[in-house]
């Protein structure tokens, strides 16, 4: 009997495994090569089991993107909770998250998924909606145009360093992160 047939029913753990496997496959091969079969095999779940949780590939990708944005919210909220300076707090958290050293680790799924999402309009829409909601939430503290420029700079630095993925680019990203965060404190 295969592993997929021996798994005990733990719907939340199965869902978590499916999302994690989707992220790993998407990071390594991109969304174009992501298949229901590959994810179900990697998670040790039958194809029918996967389809019970996610009716199709699009639903699986959307759930993975939403899951990653939820994790991003947790990181940003934790960072902001430690930041005593109100003005620019969201932007500092955004820069810290975007240029987090782990984001340049080729083994980290977030590294490849971010690049894959750039090529997927529906995933990009999720990201843009998330950012719009966060910016609306922090309108009083983070609407300064210079803070927007700082966030754009962090995004551009992330794209540059994610493409390179070497020790020198990680060090450079950390210097840029430090400088961008310092800039938010000058406003």
PDB file of C-alpha atoms in Angstrom:
ATOM      1  CA  UNK A   1       0.000   0.000   0.000  1.00  0.00           C
ATOM      2  CA  UNK A   2       1.386   3.410  -0.908  1.00  0.00           C
ATOM      3  CA  UNK A   3       2.169   6.152   1.629  1.00  0.00           C
ATOM      4  CA  UNK A   4      -0.717   8.172   0.205  1.00  0.00           C
ATOM      5  CA  UNK A   5      -3.156   5.423   1.202  1.00  0.00           C
ATOM      6  CA  UNK A   6      -1.756   4.992   4.728  1.00  0.00           C
ATOM      7  CA  UNK A   7      -1.931   8.607   5.928  1.00  0.00           C
ATOM      8  CA  UNK A   8      -4.310   9.149   8.828  1.00  0.00           C
ATOM      9  CA  UNK A   9      -7.023  11.704   8.312  1.00  0.00           C
ATOM     10  CA  UNK A  10      -5.626  14.981   9.582  1.00  0.00           C
ATOM     11  CA  UNK A  11      -7.191  17.526   7.234  1.00  0.00           C
ATOM     12  CA  UNK A  12      -5.336  20.574   8.565  1.00  0.00           C
ATOM     13  CA  UNK A  13      -1.960  18.800   8.416  1.00  0.00           C
ATOM     14  CA  UNK A  14      -2.706  17.463   4.935  1.00  0.00           C
ATOM     15  CA  UNK A  15      -3.651  20.969   3.776  1.00  0.00           C
ATOM     16  CA  UNK A  16      -0.446  22.381   5.327  1.00  0.00           C
ATOM     17  CA  UNK A  17       1.649  19.662   3.620  1.00  0.00           C
ATOM     18  CA  UNK A  18      -0.014  20.392   0.281  1.00  0.00           C
ATOM     19  CA  UNK A  19       0.662  24.123   0.568  1.00  0.00           C
ATOM     20  CA  UNK A  20       4.284  23.540   1.592  1.00  0.00           C
ATOM     21  CA  UNK A  21       4.873  21.104  -1.272  1.00  0.00           C
ATOM     22  CA  UNK A  22       3.231  23.512  -3.702  1.00  0.00           C
ATOM     23  CA  UNK A  23       5.554  26.277  -2.500  1.00  0.00           C
ATOM     24  CA  UNK A  24       8.629  24.064  -2.856  1.00  0.00           C
ATOM     25  CA  UNK A  25       7.728  22.900  -6.354  1.00  0.00           C
ATOM     26  CA  UNK A  26       6.750  26.397  -7.498  1.00  0.00           C
ATOM     27  CA  UNK A  27      10.020  27.787  -6.145  1.00  0.00           C
ATOM     28  CA  UNK A  28      12.114  25.157  -7.877  1.00  0.00           C
ATOM     29  CA  UNK A  29      10.294  24.861 -11.208  1.00  0.00           C
ATOM     30  CA  UNK A  30       7.877  27.812 -11.464  1.00  0.00           C
ATOM     31  CA  UNK A  31       4.095  27.806 -11.776  1.00  0.00           C
ATOM     32  CA  UNK A  32       4.151  26.560 -15.359  1.00  0.00           C
ATOM     33  CA  UNK A  33       5.609  23.193 -14.307  1.00  0.00           C
ATOM     34  CA  UNK A  34       3.561  22.923 -11.137  1.00  0.00           C
ATOM     35  CA  UNK A  35       1.111  20.039 -11.504  1.00  0.00           C
ATOM     36  CA  UNK A  36      -1.553  18.467  -9.298  1.00  0.00           C
ATOM     37  CA  UNK A  37       0.230  15.131  -9.729  1.00  0.00           C
ATOM     38  CA  UNK A  38       3.624  16.496  -8.636  1.00  0.00           C
ATOM     39  CA  UNK A  39       2.167  18.139  -5.536  1.00  0.00           C
ATOM     40  CA  UNK A  40       0.101  15.110  -4.505  1.00  0.00           C
ATOM     41  CA  UNK A  41       3.126  12.834  -4.946  1.00  0.00           C
ATOM     42  CA  UNK A  42       5.435  15.157  -3.000  1.00  0.00           C
ATOM     43  CA  UNK A  43       2.897  15.463  -0.169  1.00  0.00           C
ATOM     44  CA  UNK A  44       2.179  11.734  -0.077  1.00  0.00           C
ATOM     45  CA  UNK A  45      -1.505  12.367  -0.749  1.00  0.00           C
ATOM     46  CA  UNK A  46      -3.680  10.891  -3.455  1.00  0.00           C
ATOM     47  CA  UNK A  47      -4.714  13.140  -6.311  1.00  0.00           C
ATOM     48  CA  UNK A  48      -8.305  12.818  -5.047  1.00  0.00           C
ATOM     49  CA  UNK A  49      -7.156  13.865  -1.580  1.00  0.00           C
ATOM     50  CA  UNK A  50      -5.531  16.976  -3.013  1.00  0.00           C
ATOM     51  CA  UNK A  51      -8.626  17.775  -5.076  1.00  0.00           C
ATOM     52  CA  UNK A  52     -10.728  17.435  -1.912  1.00  0.00           C
ATOM     53  CA  UNK A  53      -8.843  20.423  -0.483  1.00  0.00           C
ATOM     54  CA  UNK A  54      -8.235  22.345  -3.719  1.00  0.00           C
ATOM     55  CA  UNK A  55     -10.531  21.730  -6.702  1.00  0.00           C
ATOM     56  CA  UNK A  56      -7.912  22.686  -9.301  1.00  0.00           C
ATOM     57  CA  UNK A  57      -4.395  23.997  -9.863  1.00  0.00           C
ATOM     58  CA  UNK A  58      -5.502  27.646  -9.776  1.00  0.00           C
ATOM     59  CA  UNK A  59      -7.174  27.168  -6.388  1.00  0.00           C
ATOM     60  CA  UNK A  60      -4.010  25.492  -5.100  1.00  0.00           C
ATOM     61  CA  UNK A  61      -1.782  28.342  -6.316  1.00  0.00           C
ATOM     62  CA  UNK A  62      -4.165  30.978  -4.946  1.00  0.00           C
ATOM     63  CA  UNK A  63      -4.242  29.240  -1.546  1.00  0.00           C
ATOM     64  CA  UNK A  64      -0.442  29.061  -1.500  1.00  0.00           C
ATOM     65  CA  UNK A  65      -0.127  32.788  -2.321  1.00  0.00           C
ATOM     66  CA  UNK A  66      -2.704  33.722   0.340  1.00  0.00           C
ATOM     67  CA  UNK A  67      -0.851  31.503   2.829  1.00  0.00           C
ATOM     68  CA  UNK A  68       2.426  33.253   2.027  1.00  0.00           C
ATOM     69  CA  UNK A  69       0.771  36.659   2.429  1.00  0.00           C
ATOM     70  CA  UNK A  70      -0.608  35.546   5.810  1.00  0.00           C
ATOM     71  CA  UNK A  71       2.943  34.612   6.836  1.00  0.00           C
ATOM     72  CA  UNK A  72       4.112  38.004   5.575  1.00  0.00           C
ATOM     73  CA  UNK A  73       1.450  39.692   7.725  1.00  0.00           C
ATOM     74  CA  UNK A  74       2.691  37.798  10.773  1.00  0.00           C
ATOM     75  CA  UNK A  75       6.299  38.845  10.114  1.00  0.00           C
ATOM     76  CA  UNK A  76       5.355  42.475   9.532  1.00  0.00           C
ATOM     77  CA  UNK A  77       3.056  42.641  12.562  1.00  0.00           C
ATOM     78  CA  UNK A  78       5.755  41.147  14.817  1.00  0.00           C
ATOM     79  CA  UNK A  79       8.339  43.600  13.466  1.00  0.00           C
ATOM     80  CA  UNK A  80       6.005  46.554  13.917  1.00  0.00           C
ATOM     81  CA  UNK A  81       5.188  45.509  17.501  1.00  0.00           C
ATOM     82  CA  UNK A  82       8.872  45.971  18.396  1.00  0.00           C
ATOM     83  CA  UNK A  83       9.194  49.350  16.644  1.00  0.00           C
ATOM     84  CA  UNK A  84       8.557  52.320  18.963  1.00  0.00           C
ATOM     85  CA  UNK A  85       8.720  54.933  16.180  1.00  0.00           C
ATOM     86  CA  UNK A  86       5.257  55.272  14.670  1.00  0.00           C
ATOM     87  CA  UNK A  87       6.030  57.263  11.477  1.00  0.00           C
ATOM     88  CA  UNK A  88       7.180  54.831   8.767  1.00  0.00           C
ATOM     89  CA  UNK A  89       6.751  51.733  10.941  1.00  0.00           C
ATOM     90  CA  UNK A  90       5.021  49.712   8.229  1.00  0.00           C
ATOM     91  CA  UNK A  91       7.640  50.720   5.669  1.00  0.00           C
ATOM     92  CA  UNK A  92      10.486  49.643   7.990  1.00  0.00           C
ATOM     93  CA  UNK A  93       8.776  46.304   8.530  1.00  0.00           C
ATOM     94  CA  UNK A  94       8.187  45.944   4.778  1.00  0.00           C
ATOM     95  CA  UNK A  95      11.840  46.709   3.981  1.00  0.00           C
ATOM     96  CA  UNK A  96      13.050  44.326   6.709  1.00  0.00           C
ATOM     97  CA  UNK A  97      10.796  41.551   5.399  1.00  0.00           C
ATOM     98  CA  UNK A  98      11.575  42.174   1.733  1.00  0.00           C
ATOM     99  CA  UNK A  99      15.331  42.268   2.243  1.00  0.00           C
ATOM    100  CA  UNK A 100      15.421  39.601   4.941  1.00  0.00           C
ATOM    101  CA  UNK A 101      18.610  37.598   4.472  1.00  0.00           C
ATOM    102  CA  UNK A 102      16.605  34.351   4.301  1.00  0.00           C
ATOM    103  CA  UNK A 103      14.832  35.619   1.177  1.00  0.00           C
ATOM    104  CA  UNK A 104      18.077  35.197  -0.753  1.00  0.00           C
ATOM    105  CA  UNK A 105      18.584  31.573   0.263  1.00  0.00           C
ATOM    106  CA  UNK A 106      18.043  29.480  -2.871  1.00  0.00           C
ATOM    107  CA  UNK A 107      16.631  26.695  -0.689  1.00  0.00           C
ATOM    108  CA  UNK A 108      13.955  28.985   0.753  1.00  0.00           C
ATOM    109  CA  UNK A 109      10.694  28.571  -1.178  1.00  0.00           C
ATOM    110  CA  UNK A 110       9.864  32.253  -0.817  1.00  0.00           C
ATOM    111  CA  UNK A 111      12.870  33.131  -2.942  1.00  0.00           C
ATOM    112  CA  UNK A 112      11.660  31.344  -6.069  1.00  0.00           C
ATOM    113  CA  UNK A 113       7.972  31.850  -5.493  1.00  0.00           C
ATOM    114  CA  UNK A 114       8.313  35.609  -5.506  1.00  0.00           C
ATOM    115  CA  UNK A 115       9.907  35.448  -8.928  1.00  0.00           C
ATOM    116  CA  UNK A 116       7.255  32.989 -10.160  1.00  0.00           C
ATOM    117  CA  UNK A 117       4.466  35.264  -8.933  1.00  0.00           C
ATOM    118  CA  UNK A 118       5.833  38.108 -11.034  1.00  0.00           C
ATOM    119  CA  UNK A 119       4.992  36.035 -14.116  1.00  0.00           C
ATOM    120  CA  UNK A 120       1.511  35.081 -12.885  1.00  0.00           C
ATOM    121  CA  UNK A 121      -1.028  37.942 -13.157  1.00  0.00           C
ATOM    122  CA  UNK A 122      -3.518  36.385 -10.736  1.00  0.00           C
ATOM    123  CA  UNK A 123      -0.874  35.890  -8.057  1.00  0.00           C
ATOM    124  CA  UNK A 124       0.419  39.389  -8.621  1.00  0.00           C
ATOM    125  CA  UNK A 125      -3.156  40.652  -8.154  1.00  0.00           C
ATOM    126  CA  UNK A 126      -3.283  38.949  -4.720  1.00  0.00           C
ATOM    127  CA  UNK A 127      -0.014  40.675  -3.777  1.00  0.00           C
ATOM    128  CA  UNK A 128      -1.136  44.088  -4.979  1.00  0.00           C
ATOM    129  CA  UNK A 129      -4.459  43.749  -3.126  1.00  0.00           C
ATOM    130  CA  UNK A 130      -2.588  42.756   0.030  1.00  0.00           C
ATOM    131  CA  UNK A 131      -0.302  45.781  -0.256  1.00  0.00           C
ATOM    132  CA  UNK A 132      -3.231  48.147  -0.929  1.00  0.00           C
ATOM    133  CA  UNK A 133      -5.005  46.906   2.199  1.00  0.00           C
ATOM    134  CA  UNK A 134      -1.864  47.247   4.326  1.00  0.00           C
ATOM    135  CA  UNK A 135      -1.190  50.750   2.992  1.00  0.00           C
ATOM    136  CA  UNK A 136      -4.784  51.778   3.720  1.00  0.00           C
ATOM    137  CA  UNK A 137      -4.394  50.413   7.242  1.00  0.00           C
ATOM    138  CA  UNK A 138      -1.200  52.455   7.739  1.00  0.00           C
ATOM    139  CA  UNK A 139      -2.260  55.545   5.792  1.00  0.00           C
ATOM    140  CA  UNK A 140      -1.671  57.888   8.746  1.00  0.00           C
ATOM    141  CA  UNK A 141       1.926  56.736   9.267  1.00  0.00           C
ATOM    142  CA  UNK A 142       3.190  55.525   5.877  1.00  0.00           C
ATOM    143  CA  UNK A 143       1.619  57.605   3.103  1.00  0.00           C
ATOM    144  CA  UNK A 144       4.605  59.938   2.632  1.00  0.00           C
ATOM    145  CA  UNK A 145       5.810  59.686  -1.006  1.00  0.00           C
ATOM    146  CA  UNK A 146       9.384  59.195   0.229  1.00  0.00           C
ATOM    147  CA  UNK A 147       8.274  56.095   2.124  1.00  0.00           C
ATOM    148  CA  UNK A 148       6.738  54.810  -1.097  1.00  0.00           C
ATOM    149  CA  UNK A 149      10.060  55.385  -2.870  1.00  0.00           C
ATOM    150  CA  UNK A 150      11.814  53.453  -0.090  1.00  0.00           C
ATOM    151  CA  UNK A 151       9.399  50.524  -0.526  1.00  0.00           C
ATOM    152  CA  UNK A 152       9.983  50.606  -4.296  1.00  0.00           C
ATOM    153  CA  UNK A 153      13.740  50.610  -3.684  1.00  0.00           C
ATOM    154  CA  UNK A 154      13.377  47.545  -1.435  1.00  0.00           C
ATOM    155  CA  UNK A 155      11.359  45.756  -4.147  1.00  0.00           C
ATOM    156  CA  UNK A 156      13.953  46.581  -6.790  1.00  0.00           C
ATOM    157  CA  UNK A 157      16.821  45.485  -4.548  1.00  0.00           C
ATOM    158  CA  UNK A 158      15.000  42.219  -3.817  1.00  0.00           C
ATOM    159  CA  UNK A 159      14.570  41.489  -7.541  1.00  0.00           C
ATOM    160  CA  UNK A 160      18.217  42.246  -8.247  1.00  0.00           C
ATOM    161  CA  UNK A 161      19.603  40.183  -5.397  1.00  0.00           C
ATOM    162  CA  UNK A 162      17.166  37.294  -5.831  1.00  0.00           C
ATOM    163  CA  UNK A 163      18.331  36.924  -9.433  1.00  0.00           C
ATOM    164  CA  UNK A 164      21.980  36.803  -8.340  1.00  0.00           C
ATOM    165  CA  UNK A 165      21.684  34.717  -5.147  1.00  0.00           C
ATOM    166  CA  UNK A 166      25.329  34.847  -4.122  1.00  0.00           C
ATOM    167  CA  UNK A 167      27.137  35.841  -0.922  1.00  0.00           C
ATOM    168  CA  UNK A 168      28.153  39.230  -2.260  1.00  0.00           C
ATOM    169  CA  UNK A 169      24.579  40.111  -3.223  1.00  0.00           C
ATOM    170  CA  UNK A 170      23.286  39.010   0.200  1.00  0.00           C
ATOM    171  CA  UNK A 171      25.809  41.275   1.920  1.00  0.00           C
ATOM    172  CA  UNK A 172      24.885  44.150  -0.390  1.00  0.00           C
ATOM    173  CA  UNK A 173      21.175  43.575   0.284  1.00  0.00           C
ATOM    174  CA  UNK A 174      21.790  43.793   4.023  1.00  0.00           C
ATOM    175  CA  UNK A 175      23.634  47.111   3.594  1.00  0.00           C
ATOM    176  CA  UNK A 176      20.805  48.480   1.467  1.00  0.00           C
ATOM    177  CA  UNK A 177      18.217  47.238   3.974  1.00  0.00           C
ATOM    178  CA  UNK A 178      20.041  49.015   6.798  1.00  0.00           C
ATOM    179  CA  UNK A 179      20.294  52.250   4.800  1.00  0.00           C
ATOM    180  CA  UNK A 180      16.644  52.190   3.679  1.00  0.00           C
ATOM    181  CA  UNK A 181      15.468  51.636   7.256  1.00  0.00           C
ATOM    182  CA  UNK A 182      17.692  54.519   8.389  1.00  0.00           C
ATOM    183  CA  UNK A 183      16.112  56.727   5.725  1.00  0.00           C
ATOM    184  CA  UNK A 184      12.623  56.057   7.105  1.00  0.00           C
ATOM    185  CA  UNK A 185      13.741  57.531  10.422  1.00  0.00           C
ATOM    186  CA  UNK A 186      14.752  60.843   8.858  1.00  0.00           C
ATOM    187  CA  UNK A 187      11.240  61.857   7.790  1.00  0.00           C
TER     188      UNK A 187
END
